[in-house]
mmCIF file of C-alpha atoms and ligand atoms in Angstrom:
data_model
loop_
_atom_site.group_PDB
_atom_site.id
_atom_site.type_symbol
_atom_site.label_atom_id
_atom_site.label_comp_id
_atom_site.label_asym_id
_atom_site.label_seq_id
_atom_site.Cartn_x
_atom_site.Cartn_y
_atom_site.Cartn_z
ATOM 1 C CA ASP A 1 0.054 0.315 0.013
ATOM 2 C CA GLY A 2 2.782 2.428 -1.119
ATOM 3 C CA ASP A 3 0.283 4.974 -2.658
ATOM 4 C CA SER A 4 -1.317 5.596 1.269
ATOM 5 C CA TYR A 5 2.493 7.407 2.042
ATOM 6 C CA GLY A 6 2.824 11.340 1.511
ATOM 7 C CA VAL A 7 5.436 13.835 2.616
ATOM 8 C CA LEU A 8 5.116 17.176 3.892
ATOM 9 C CA PRO A 9 5.348 20.237 1.565
ATOM 10 C CA ARG A 10 8.708 22.648 2.320
ATOM 11 C CA PRO A 11 8.638 25.094 3.422
ATOM 12 C CA CYS A 12 6.052 23.542 5.598
ATOM 13 C CA ARG A 13 3.446 25.626 7.859
ATOM 14 C CA ALA A 14 2.739 23.740 11.234
ATOM 15 C CA LEU A 15 -0.045 24.851 13.802
ATOM 16 C CA VAL A 16 1.260 23.449 17.477
ATOM 17 C CA LEU A 17 -1.261 22.896 19.898
ATOM 18 C CA LEU A 18 0.674 22.701 23.102
ATOM 19 C CA ASN A 19 -0.896 21.802 26.636
ATOM 20 C CA PRO A 20 1.665 23.536 29.025
ATOM 21 C CA GLN A 21 0.101 21.613 31.749
ATOM 22 C CA SER A 22 0.768 18.383 30.133
ATOM 23 C CA GLY A 23 3.223 15.906 31.837
ATOM 24 C CA SER A 24 5.309 17.334 34.362
ATOM 25 C CA GLY A 25 4.500 20.935 33.268
ATOM 26 C CA ARG A 26 7.763 21.476 31.007
ATOM 27 C CA ALA A 27 5.868 21.089 27.422
ATOM 28 C CA LEU A 28 6.839 24.893 26.430
ATOM 29 C CA ASP A 29 10.116 24.757 27.821
ATOM 30 C CA ASP A 30 11.039 21.400 25.820
ATOM 31 C CA PHE A 31 8.985 22.880 22.593
ATOM 32 C CA GLN A 32 11.344 25.788 22.708
ATOM 33 C CA ALA A 33 14.606 23.847 23.789
ATOM 34 C CA VAL A 34 14.208 20.862 21.821
ATOM 35 C CA VAL A 35 11.669 20.953 19.197
ATOM 36 C CA GLN A 36 12.071 24.625 17.566
ATOM 37 C CA PRO A 37 15.585 24.479 16.676
ATOM 38 C CA MET A 38 15.411 21.118 14.717
ATOM 39 C CA LEU A 39 12.168 22.062 12.946
ATOM 40 C CA ALA A 40 13.532 25.512 11.881
ATOM 41 C CA GLU A 41 16.672 23.361 10.079
ATOM 42 C CA ALA A 42 13.833 21.754 8.341
ATOM 43 C CA GLU A 43 12.161 24.280 7.189
ATOM 44 C CA ILE A 44 8.997 23.805 9.148
ATOM 45 C CA ALA A 45 7.372 27.100 10.193
ATOM 46 C CA THR A 46 5.730 26.554 13.744
ATOM 47 C CA THR A 47 2.739 28.800 15.016
ATOM 48 C CA ILE A 48 2.065 27.882 18.723
ATOM 49 C CA PHE A 49 -1.474 27.879 20.072
ATOM 50 C CA ILE A 50 -1.500 27.276 23.978
ATOM 51 C CA THR A 51 -4.113 25.598 25.353
ATOM 52 C CA GLU A 52 -5.752 27.448 28.376
ATOM 53 C CA ARG A 53 -8.230 24.761 29.575
ATOM 54 C CA PRO A 54 -9.670 21.323 28.548
ATOM 55 C CA HIS A 55 -11.797 21.296 25.507
ATOM 56 C CA HIS A 56 -9.747 24.466 24.178
ATOM 57 C CA ALA A 57 -8.041 22.501 21.275
ATOM 58 C CA HIS A 58 -11.322 20.610 20.344
ATOM 59 C CA GLU A 59 -12.788 24.009 19.956
ATOM 60 C CA LYS A 60 -10.040 25.347 17.726
ATOM 61 C CA VAL A 61 -9.879 22.680 15.477
ATOM 62 C CA ARG A 62 -13.713 22.241 15.331
ATOM 63 C CA ASP A 63 -14.402 26.018 14.654
ATOM 64 C CA GLU A 64 -11.504 27.780 12.652
ATOM 65 C CA ASP A 65 -10.449 27.807 9.017
ATOM 66 C CA LEU A 66 -7.302 25.311 9.182
ATOM 67 C CA SER A 67 -6.583 25.920 5.405
ATOM 68 C CA GLN A 68 -3.328 27.674 5.911
ATOM 69 C CA TRP A 69 -1.697 24.786 7.853
ATOM 70 C CA ASP A 70 0.170 21.652 6.353
ATOM 71 C CA THR A 71 -0.007 19.868 9.146
ATOM 72 C CA LEU A 72 -1.642 20.019 12.990
ATOM 73 C CA VAL A 73 1.125 19.089 15.753
ATOM 74 C CA VAL A 74 0.226 18.427 19.220
ATOM 75 C CA MET A 75 2.803 18.770 21.979
ATOM 76 C CA SER A 76 1.518 17.113 24.859
ATOM 77 C CA GLY A 77 -0.018 13.614 25.831
ATOM 78 C CA ASP A 78 -2.263 11.542 24.016
ATOM 79 C CA GLY A 79 -5.445 13.490 26.011
ATOM 80 C CA LEU A 80 -4.803 16.473 23.648
ATOM 81 C CA LEU A 81 -4.775 14.334 20.260
ATOM 82 C CA TYR A 82 -7.653 12.749 21.446
ATOM 83 C CA GLU A 83 -9.550 16.543 21.657
ATOM 84 C CA VAL A 84 -8.247 17.207 18.022
ATOM 85 C CA VAL A 85 -9.321 14.127 16.869
ATOM 86 C CA ASN A 86 -12.734 14.255 17.782
ATOM 87 C CA GLY A 87 -12.833 18.379 17.116
ATOM 88 C CA LEU A 88 -12.005 17.700 13.535
ATOM 89 C CA MET A 89 -14.538 14.949 13.147
ATOM 90 C CA GLU A 90 -17.468 17.293 14.479
ATOM 91 C CA ARG A 91 -16.480 19.727 11.512
ATOM 92 C CA PRO A 92 -18.808 19.268 8.367
ATOM 93 C CA ASP A 93 -15.653 19.198 6.169
ATOM 94 C CA TRP A 94 -14.162 16.462 8.144
ATOM 95 C CA LYS A 95 -13.653 14.179 5.200
ATOM 96 C CA ASP A 96 -11.112 16.534 3.732
ATOM 97 C CA THR A 97 -9.681 18.098 6.942
ATOM 98 C CA MET A 98 -9.130 14.543 8.028
ATOM 99 C CA LYS A 99 -6.696 14.544 5.095
ATOM 100 C CA LYS A 100 -4.186 16.854 6.855
ATOM 101 C CA PRO A 101 -1.507 15.094 8.680
ATOM 102 C CA LEU A 102 -1.588 15.082 12.384
ATOM 103 C CA CYS A 103 1.554 14.890 14.397
ATOM 104 C CA ILE A 104 2.159 13.931 17.898
ATOM 105 C CA LEU A 105 5.232 15.165 19.821
ATOM 106 C CA PRO A 106 5.414 13.661 23.246
ATOM 107 C CA GLY A 107 4.809 16.501 26.007
ATOM 108 C CA GLY A 108 2.645 14.473 28.323
ATOM 109 C CA SER A 109 2.791 11.908 31.030
ATOM 110 C CA GLY A 110 0.750 9.453 28.817
ATOM 111 C CA ASN A 111 2.679 9.404 25.491
ATOM 112 C CA ALA A 112 1.422 5.946 23.995
ATOM 113 C CA LEU A 113 1.273 6.936 20.527
ATOM 114 C CA ALA A 114 4.329 8.837 20.328
ATOM 115 C CA ALA A 115 6.031 5.548 21.761
ATOM 116 C CA SER A 116 3.932 3.592 19.042
ATOM 117 C CA ILE A 117 5.315 5.714 16.036
ATOM 118 C CA ASN A 118 8.926 5.339 17.440
ATOM 119 C CA TYR A 119 8.578 1.352 17.663
ATOM 120 C CA TYR A 120 7.309 1.138 14.190
ATOM 121 C CA ALA A 121 9.908 3.533 12.821
ATOM 122 C CA GLY A 122 12.456 0.797 14.250
ATOM 123 C CA TYR A 123 13.904 3.079 16.658
ATOM 124 C CA ASP A 124 15.271 1.792 20.040
ATOM 125 C CA HIS A 125 12.902 2.011 23.074
ATOM 126 C CA VAL A 126 13.476 5.234 24.488
ATOM 127 C CA ALA A 127 11.509 7.655 26.651
ATOM 128 C CA LYS A 128 11.366 11.353 27.608
ATOM 129 C CA LYS A 129 13.787 13.596 25.887
ATOM 130 C CA LYS A 130 15.224 10.991 23.688
ATOM 131 C CA LEU A 131 11.550 9.981 22.464
ATOM 132 C CA LEU A 132 10.853 13.789 21.892
ATOM 133 C CA THR A 133 13.918 13.924 19.897
ATOM 134 C CA ASN A 134 12.931 11.048 17.815
ATOM 135 C CA CYS A 135 9.731 12.439 17.166
ATOM 136 C CA THR A 136 10.888 15.479 16.088
ATOM 137 C CA PHE A 137 13.325 13.817 13.795
ATOM 138 C CA ILE A 138 10.525 11.894 12.352
ATOM 139 C CA LEU A 139 8.145 15.470 11.782
ATOM 140 C CA CYS A 140 11.410 16.864 10.190
ATOM 141 C CA LYS A 141 11.733 14.007 7.851
ATOM 142 C CA GLY A 142 7.856 14.550 6.947
ATOM 143 C CA LEU A 143 6.700 11.472 6.048
ATOM 144 C CA HIS A 144 3.012 10.678 6.792
ATOM 145 C CA THR A 145 0.445 7.928 6.255
ATOM 146 C CA GLN A 146 -3.182 6.627 7.378
ATOM 147 C CA MET A 147 -3.951 5.754 10.806
ATOM 148 C CA ASP A 148 -6.907 3.822 11.649
ATOM 149 C CA LEU A 149 -9.707 5.157 14.145
ATOM 150 C CA VAL A 150 -12.294 3.383 16.434
ATOM 151 C CA SER A 151 -16.019 4.512 16.430
ATOM 152 C CA LEU A 152 -17.095 3.898 19.876
ATOM 153 C CA SER A 153 -20.795 4.243 21.232
ATOM 154 C CA THR A 154 -22.096 4.373 24.533
ATOM 155 C CA ALA A 155 -25.500 3.410 25.916
ATOM 156 C CA SER A 156 -26.226 7.046 26.893
ATOM 157 C CA GLY A 157 -25.850 7.792 23.142
ATOM 158 C CA LYS A 158 -22.297 9.326 23.243
ATOM 159 C CA ARG A 159 -20.061 8.645 20.085
ATOM 160 C CA PHE A 160 -16.167 9.154 20.065
ATOM 161 C CA PHE A 161 -13.261 8.687 17.744
ATOM 162 C CA SER A 162 -10.586 6.915 19.360
ATOM 163 C CA PHE A 163 -6.740 6.363 17.967
ATOM 164 C CA LEU A 164 -5.419 4.350 20.695
ATOM 165 C CA GLY A 165 -7.655 1.935 22.883
ATOM 166 C CA PHE A 166 -10.465 1.634 25.354
ATOM 167 C CA GLY A 167 -10.006 -0.303 28.760
ATOM 168 C CA TRP A 168 -11.994 -1.009 31.646
ATOM 169 C CA GLY A 169 -10.860 -2.310 34.827
ATOM 170 C CA PHE A 170 -7.196 -2.661 36.161
ATOM 171 C CA ILE A 171 -5.283 -0.477 33.414
ATOM 172 C CA SER A 172 -7.899 2.072 33.425
ATOM 173 C CA ASP A 173 -7.946 2.537 37.147
ATOM 174 C CA VAL A 174 -4.184 3.037 37.127
ATOM 175 C CA ASP A 175 -4.406 5.765 34.367
ATOM 176 C CA ILE A 176 -7.117 7.647 36.087
ATOM 177 C CA ASP A 177 -6.021 6.964 39.865
ATOM 178 C CA SER A 178 -2.445 8.053 39.011
ATOM 179 C CA GLU A 179 -3.591 11.298 37.866
ATOM 180 C CA LYS A 180 -2.820 12.622 41.505
ATOM 181 C CA TYR A 181 1.051 11.674 40.708
ATOM 182 C CA ARG A 182 1.276 13.789 37.705
ATOM 183 C CA TRP A 183 4.509 15.429 38.903
ATOM 184 C CA LEU A 184 6.184 12.188 38.741
ATOM 185 C CA GLY A 185 5.754 12.401 34.815
ATOM 186 C CA SER A 186 5.577 8.773 33.550
ATOM 187 C CA ALA A 187 6.592 7.540 36.609
ATOM 188 C CA ARG A 188 3.222 7.885 37.891
ATOM 189 C CA PHE A 189 1.952 4.666 36.043
ATOM 190 C CA THR A 190 4.324 2.303 37.805
ATOM 191 C CA LEU A 191 3.230 4.129 41.091
ATOM 192 C CA GLY A 192 -0.269 3.345 40.263
ATOM 193 C CA THR A 193 0.244 -0.260 39.024
ATOM 194 C CA LEU A 194 1.982 -0.937 42.231
ATOM 195 C CA GLN A 195 -1.175 0.592 44.089
ATOM 196 C CA CYS A 196 -3.713 -0.831 42.352
ATOM 197 C CA LEU A 197 -1.923 -4.472 42.717
ATOM 198 C CA ALA A 198 -2.537 -3.817 46.352
ATOM 199 C CA LYS A 199 -6.353 -3.747 46.059
ATOM 200 C CA LEU A 200 -7.207 -5.885 43.053
ATOM 201 C CA ARG A 201 -10.438 -6.128 42.176
ATOM 202 C CA VAL A 202 -12.667 -7.833 40.055
ATOM 203 C CA TYR A 203 -15.081 -6.335 37.231
ATOM 204 C CA GLN A 204 -18.384 -8.104 36.223
ATOM 205 C CA GLY A 205 -19.823 -7.894 32.600
ATOM 206 C CA ARG A 206 -20.189 -9.333 29.361
ATOM 207 C CA LEU A 207 -17.675 -9.085 26.430
ATOM 208 C CA SER A 208 -18.292 -9.891 22.858
ATOM 209 C CA TYR A 209 -16.524 -9.398 19.646
ATOM 210 C CA LEU A 210 -16.361 -9.793 16.200
ATOM 211 C CA PRO A 211 -13.014 -11.635 15.139
ATOM 212 C CA ALA A 212 -10.877 -10.120 12.356
ATOM 213 C CA GLY A 213 -11.016 -11.416 9.231
ATOM 214 C CA PRO A 214 -8.166 -13.303 7.241
ATOM 215 C CA GLU A 215 -6.828 -10.103 5.722
ATOM 216 C CA GLN A 216 -6.873 -7.986 8.935
ATOM 217 C CA GLY A 217 -4.129 -8.259 11.822
ATOM 218 C CA THR A 218 -1.244 -10.775 11.859
ATOM 219 C CA SER A 219 -2.840 -13.913 13.720
ATOM 220 C CA PRO A 220 -6.668 -14.139 13.366
ATOM 221 C CA ALA A 221 -6.748 -17.237 15.621
ATOM 222 C CA PRO A 222 -7.753 -16.443 18.980
ATOM 223 C CA ARG A 223 -4.860 -17.496 21.775
ATOM 224 C CA ASP A 224 -7.340 -18.484 24.313
ATOM 225 C CA PRO A 225 -8.101 -22.335 23.646
ATOM 226 C CA SER A 226 -11.512 -21.957 25.827
ATOM 227 C CA THR A 227 -12.778 -19.300 23.447
ATOM 228 C CA PRO A 228 -15.904 -20.777 21.806
ATOM 229 C CA VAL A 229 -15.950 -20.876 18.036
ATOM 230 C CA PRO A 230 -18.225 -18.089 16.480
ATOM 231 C CA ASN A 231 -21.502 -19.572 15.558
ATOM 232 C CA GLY A 232 -21.792 -18.166 12.071
ATOM 233 C CA GLN A 233 -19.462 -17.634 9.243
ATOM 234 C CA ALA A 234 -16.526 -15.223 9.196
ATOM 235 C CA GLY A 235 -17.090 -11.321 9.942
ATOM 236 C CA HIS A 236 -18.270 -8.879 7.414
ATOM 237 C CA VAL A 237 -16.000 -7.243 5.221
ATOM 238 C CA LEU A 238 -15.749 -3.550 6.046
ATOM 239 C CA PRO A 239 -17.594 -1.427 3.169
ATOM 240 C CA PRO A 240 -15.557 0.408 0.898
ATOM 241 C CA ALA A 241 -14.747 3.869 1.773
ATOM 242 C CA GLY A 242 -17.113 6.585 0.246
ATOM 243 C CA THR A 243 -20.400 4.443 1.011
ATOM 244 C CA ASP A 244 -21.406 7.214 3.266
ATOM 245 C CA ALA A 245 -23.701 10.335 2.356
ATOM 246 C CA PRO A 246 -21.308 13.394 2.013
ATOM 247 C CA GLY A 247 -20.590 15.265 5.272
ATOM 248 C CA SER A 248 -22.199 12.416 7.337
ATOM 249 C CA LEU A 249 -20.117 10.694 9.799
ATOM 250 C CA PRO A 250 -18.951 7.151 8.829
ATOM 251 C CA THR A 251 -21.648 4.658 9.888
ATOM 252 C CA ASP A 252 -20.819 1.533 12.298
ATOM 253 C CA SER A 253 -22.260 -1.244 9.912
ATOM 254 C CA LEU A 254 -20.809 -3.911 11.872
ATOM 255 C CA LEU A 255 -22.889 -3.010 14.888
ATOM 256 C CA ALA A 256 -26.211 -3.827 16.457
ATOM 257 C CA PRO A 257 -27.843 -1.388 18.753
ATOM 258 C CA LEU A 258 -26.825 -1.343 22.248
ATOM 259 C CA GLY A 259 -30.254 -2.353 23.488
ATOM 260 C CA GLN A 260 -30.545 -5.530 20.877
ATOM 261 C CA PRO A 261 -27.952 -8.370 21.218
ATOM 262 C CA VAL A 262 -25.028 -8.700 19.274
ATOM 263 C CA PRO A 263 -25.354 -10.255 15.927
ATOM 264 C CA ALA A 264 -25.404 -14.168 15.764
ATOM 265 C CA HIS A 265 -22.076 -14.603 14.382
ATOM 266 C CA TRP A 266 -20.322 -12.825 17.016
ATOM 267 C CA THR A 267 -18.326 -14.450 19.646
ATOM 268 C CA VAL A 268 -19.662 -13.756 23.340
ATOM 269 C CA VAL A 269 -17.046 -14.401 26.289
ATOM 270 C CA PRO A 270 -18.324 -17.098 28.546
ATOM 271 C CA GLU A 271 -16.758 -15.761 31.268
ATOM 272 C CA GLU A 272 -18.270 -12.679 32.974
ATOM 273 C CA GLU A 273 -15.387 -11.808 35.658
ATOM 274 C CA PHE A 274 -12.752 -9.832 34.547
ATOM 275 C CA VAL A 275 -9.343 -8.075 35.912
ATOM 276 C CA LEU A 276 -9.249 -5.964 33.105
ATOM 277 C CA VAL A 277 -10.205 -5.504 29.322
ATOM 278 C CA TYR A 278 -8.217 -3.537 27.029
ATOM 279 C CA ALA A 279 -9.176 -3.081 22.960
ATOM 280 C CA ILE A 280 -5.712 -1.390 21.984
ATOM 281 C CA TYR A 281 -5.199 -0.177 18.274
ATOM 282 C CA GLN A 282 -1.513 0.647 18.487
ATOM 283 C CA SER A 283 1.313 -1.202 19.780
ATOM 284 C CA HIS A 284 2.136 0.975 23.180
ATOM 285 C CA LEU A 285 -0.284 1.509 25.944
ATOM 286 C CA GLY A 286 2.350 4.070 27.532
ATOM 287 C CA THR A 287 6.109 4.522 26.858
ATOM 288 C CA ASN A 288 6.856 1.444 28.909
ATOM 289 C CA LEU A 289 3.734 -0.843 27.737
ATOM 290 C CA LEU A 290 4.232 -2.578 24.724
ATOM 291 C CA MET A 291 1.060 -4.283 24.754
ATOM 292 C CA ALA A 292 0.294 -5.166 21.239
ATOM 293 C CA PRO A 293 3.698 -5.637 19.410
ATOM 294 C CA ALA A 294 2.036 -6.840 16.111
ATOM 295 C CA ALA A 295 -0.172 -3.781 15.924
ATOM 296 C CA ARG A 296 0.358 -1.032 13.164
ATOM 297 C CA LEU A 297 -0.987 2.257 12.106
ATOM 298 C CA HIS A 298 -3.536 0.781 9.871
ATOM 299 C CA ASP A 299 -3.583 -2.856 10.231
ATOM 300 C CA GLY A 300 -7.475 -2.483 10.336
ATOM 301 C CA CYS A 301 -7.744 -4.403 13.437
ATOM 302 C CA ILE A 302 -8.507 -3.845 17.129
ATOM 303 C CA HIS A 303 -6.534 -5.831 19.377
ATOM 304 C CA LEU A 304 -8.492 -7.031 22.141
ATOM 305 C CA PHE A 305 -6.878 -8.505 25.338
ATOM 306 C CA TYR A 306 -8.993 -9.335 28.383
ATOM 307 C CA MET A 307 -7.699 -10.856 31.816
ATOM 308 C CA LYS A 308 -10.024 -13.303 33.506
ATOM 309 C CA ALA A 309 -10.748 -13.426 37.206
ATOM 310 C CA GLY A 310 -8.782 -15.420 39.608
ATOM 311 C CA ILE A 311 -5.459 -14.376 38.303
ATOM 312 C CA SER A 312 -2.750 -14.138 41.217
ATOM 313 C CA ARG A 313 -1.163 -10.413 41.870
ATOM 314 C CA VAL A 314 2.215 -12.245 41.408
ATOM 315 C CA ALA A 315 1.298 -13.650 38.131
ATOM 316 C CA LEU A 316 -0.248 -10.305 37.338
ATOM 317 C CA LEU A 317 2.738 -8.345 38.292
ATOM 318 C CA LYS A 318 4.899 -10.537 36.009
ATOM 319 C CA LEU A 319 2.858 -9.870 33.242
ATOM 320 C CA PHE A 320 3.075 -6.105 33.598
ATOM 321 C CA LEU A 321 6.778 -6.660 34.011
ATOM 322 C CA ALA A 322 6.913 -8.686 30.916
ATOM 323 C CA MET A 323 4.634 -6.055 28.986
ATOM 324 C CA SER A 324 7.528 -3.361 29.175
ATOM 325 C CA ARG A 325 9.237 -5.590 26.519
ATOM 326 C CA GLY A 326 6.009 -6.832 24.738
ATOM 327 C CA THR A 327 6.796 -10.743 26.084
ATOM 328 C CA HIS A 328 3.392 -11.026 28.048
ATOM 329 C CA LEU A 329 2.046 -13.476 25.652
ATOM 330 C CA ASP A 330 4.998 -15.471 25.751
ATOM 331 C CA LEU A 331 4.211 -16.521 29.275
ATOM 332 C CA ASN A 332 1.284 -18.394 28.149
ATOM 333 C CA CYS A 333 -0.928 -17.042 31.153
ATOM 334 C CA PRO A 334 -4.322 -18.874 31.278
ATOM 335 C CA HIS A 335 -6.077 -15.906 32.815
ATOM 336 C CA LEU A 336 -4.760 -13.359 29.539
ATOM 337 C CA CYS A 337 -6.666 -13.863 26.203
ATOM 338 C CA TYR A 338 -5.771 -11.787 23.059
ATOM 339 C CA VAL A 339 -8.014 -11.915 20.126
ATOM 340 C CA PRO A 340 -7.784 -9.405 16.922
ATOM 341 C CA VAL A 341 -11.245 -8.086 16.319
ATOM 342 C CA GLN A 342 -12.957 -5.995 13.920
ATOM 343 C CA ALA A 343 -15.646 -4.976 16.554
ATOM 344 C CA PHE A 344 -16.507 -5.378 20.291
ATOM 345 C CA ARG A 345 -19.199 -4.615 22.819
ATOM 346 C CA LEU A 346 -18.775 -4.475 26.694
ATOM 347 C CA GLU A 347 -21.868 -4.506 28.838
ATOM 348 C CA PRO A 348 -20.752 -3.867 32.726
ATOM 349 C CA ARG A 349 -23.186 -5.781 34.892
ATOM 350 C CA VAL A 350 -22.983 -2.596 37.331
ATOM 351 C CA ALA A 351 -21.901 1.008 36.710
ATOM 352 C CA ALA A 352 -18.433 0.314 38.378
ATOM 353 C CA GLY A 353 -14.812 0.711 37.592
ATOM 354 C CA ILE A 354 -13.342 3.245 35.299
ATOM 355 C CA MET A 355 -13.372 3.268 31.724
ATOM 356 C CA THR A 356 -11.093 5.102 29.456
ATOM 357 C CA VAL A 357 -10.932 6.121 25.835
ATOM 358 C CA ASP A 358 -7.159 7.153 24.715
ATOM 359 C CA GLY A 359 -6.216 7.512 28.579
ATOM 360 C CA GLU A 360 -9.251 10.019 29.194
ATOM 361 C CA ALA A 361 -12.064 9.032 31.974
ATOM 362 C CA LEU A 362 -15.391 7.849 30.778
ATOM 363 C CA ALA A 363 -18.266 7.196 32.808
ATOM 364 C CA CYS A 364 -19.012 3.076 33.223
ATOM 365 C CA GLU A 365 -21.748 2.219 30.833
ATOM 366 C CA PRO A 366 -22.281 -0.012 28.138
ATOM 367 C CA VAL A 367 -19.949 0.600 25.151
ATOM 368 C CA GLN A 368 -19.171 -0.718 21.563
ATOM 369 C CA GLY A 369 -16.805 0.119 18.953
ATOM 370 C CA GLN A 370 -15.783 -0.866 15.249
ATOM 371 C CA ILE A 371 -12.572 -0.040 13.299
ATOM 372 C CA HIS A 372 -12.905 2.419 10.522
ATOM 373 C CA GLY A 373 -9.501 1.930 8.497
ATOM 374 C CA ARG A 374 -7.364 4.574 7.391
ATOM 375 C CA LEU A 375 -9.850 7.510 8.683
ATOM 376 C CA CYS A 376 -6.929 10.092 9.550
ATOM 377 C CA ARG A 377 -3.415 10.619 8.781
ATOM 378 C CA VAL A 378 -0.303 10.619 10.957
ATOM 379 C CA VAL A 379 3.383 11.967 10.654
ATOM 380 C CA SER A 380 5.359 8.697 10.681
ATOM 381 C CA GLY A 381 8.929 7.432 10.200
HETATM 382 P P1 LIG B 1 -0.987 13.957 29.962
HETATM 383 O O1 LIG B 1 -0.470 12.825 29.078
HETATM 384 O O2 LIG B 1 -0.016 14.751 30.678
HETATM 385 O O3 LIG B 1 -2.492 13.462 30.991
HETATM 386 P P2 LIG B 1 -2.795 15.211 28.014
HETATM 387 O O4 LIG B 1 -2.466 15.794 26.724
HETATM 388 O O5 LIG B 1 -3.293 13.768 28.267
HETATM 389 O O6 LIG B 1 -1.152 15.091 28.945
HETATM 390 O O7 LIG B 1 -3.585 16.163 28.620
HETATM 391 C C1 LIG B 1 -4.665 15.956 30.006
HETATM 392 C C2 LIG B 1 -5.699 16.782 30.059
HETATM 393 O O8 LIG B 1 -5.179 18.141 30.179
HETATM 394 C C3 LIG B 1 -6.421 16.735 28.349
HETATM 395 O O9 LIG B 1 -7.623 16.095 28.939
HETATM 396 C C4 LIG B 1 -6.809 18.436 28.034
HETATM 397 O O10 LIG B 1 -7.944 18.550 27.663
HETATM 398 C C5 LIG B 1 -6.492 18.935 29.418
HETATM 399 N N1 LIG B 1 -5.673 20.357 29.270
HETATM 400 C C6 LIG B 1 -5.392 21.011 28.135
HETATM 401 N N2 LIG B 1 -4.983 22.140 28.337
HETATM 402 C C7 LIG B 1 -5.093 22.393 29.703
HETATM 403 C C8 LIG B 1 -4.497 23.729 30.408
HETATM 404 N N3 LIG B 1 -4.191 24.535 29.872
HETATM 405 N N4 LIG B 1 -4.717 23.355 31.656
HETATM 406 C C9 LIG B 1 -5.293 22.030 32.158
HETATM 407 N N5 LIG B 1 -5.935 21.401 31.444
HETATM 408 C C10 LIG B 1 -5.575 21.230 29.939
HETATM 409 MG MG1 LIG B 2 -3.707 12.146 29.205
#
């Protein structure tokens, strides 16, 4: 799919959306010290937009004329890019505007997409200033390609576009509980993980999914031997692009309404007690969490992980330590299941536990989502 690649023009005009509060609060200093000198050499002119509050970037990219910019750069964590993606999708001209390459420069404490792009580019695993330098270098080169998004809908009628992942249970609790340790930078997740291990809990609900077709992902076979065989034929093929009316948002053709049962050819997980459920579409869940080593920017696939209740704290800790190298599936832990899917549904039995979308908290309620291949573009190595 070589035709999916493009390159930024030179000179290049970049709008930089920067959250001064992200990470440990040094995004603006780092931008001026590390990023700006490199971009100047590469003929990339920057205009900085400093966000003053949550939702500020969302409104900016939703409401303004963006035609003067060749790329929108987000210097923050994944949360600000999530705002930008959803703000862009609210524009009547979203279909054209989403062709504009986005770029993430890690300035936050959760920099999962930046870590994923660094990994896809074949660079060594790095964090902090080195990760920022690598991502800035990738921007200087200016190559961009398509990225899948996942459309998520909730029982209360909300709809989001997500580029990273949806989580429920253990990891999501870590993400949100550790907000109070923001000053620690990315170390907040390590501390949060240890704290959540201490009060390990079980989350009850029903998980269903539509397995990926043979053309998606790298290993369509479920890892969990106890997973039942779907009671129908293989999943639907994604509709070709351009089947929706102009201006209207892409339709979730694989999903049944949340009030109704999932389609008959979906798989329903028999267990209903989980430690975590995580649907991730990029390789990294955090700078030090390589959760889906096989994931790529536009592999057309949601990498669904779930951990069944009954796992010991020691086994869970081992899995998390292995996840820093991406070797957790090699441990063959019977509680950890992995399956590439096109769509999933999660129905929590009670509104307990925290749900996250791209690291941002979401009230706990039934949620379902499906992949939309190649819906946006990102700068990548
Ligand atoms: P981090 O990885 O450090 O959490 P994010 O980019 O995820 O960084 O940002 C966290 C949240 O901060 C986002 O939800 C964003 O809306 C919000 N935000 C953006 N600008 C500001 C600001 N000036 N003050 C406070 N919060 C902000
Ligand atoms: Mg964040």
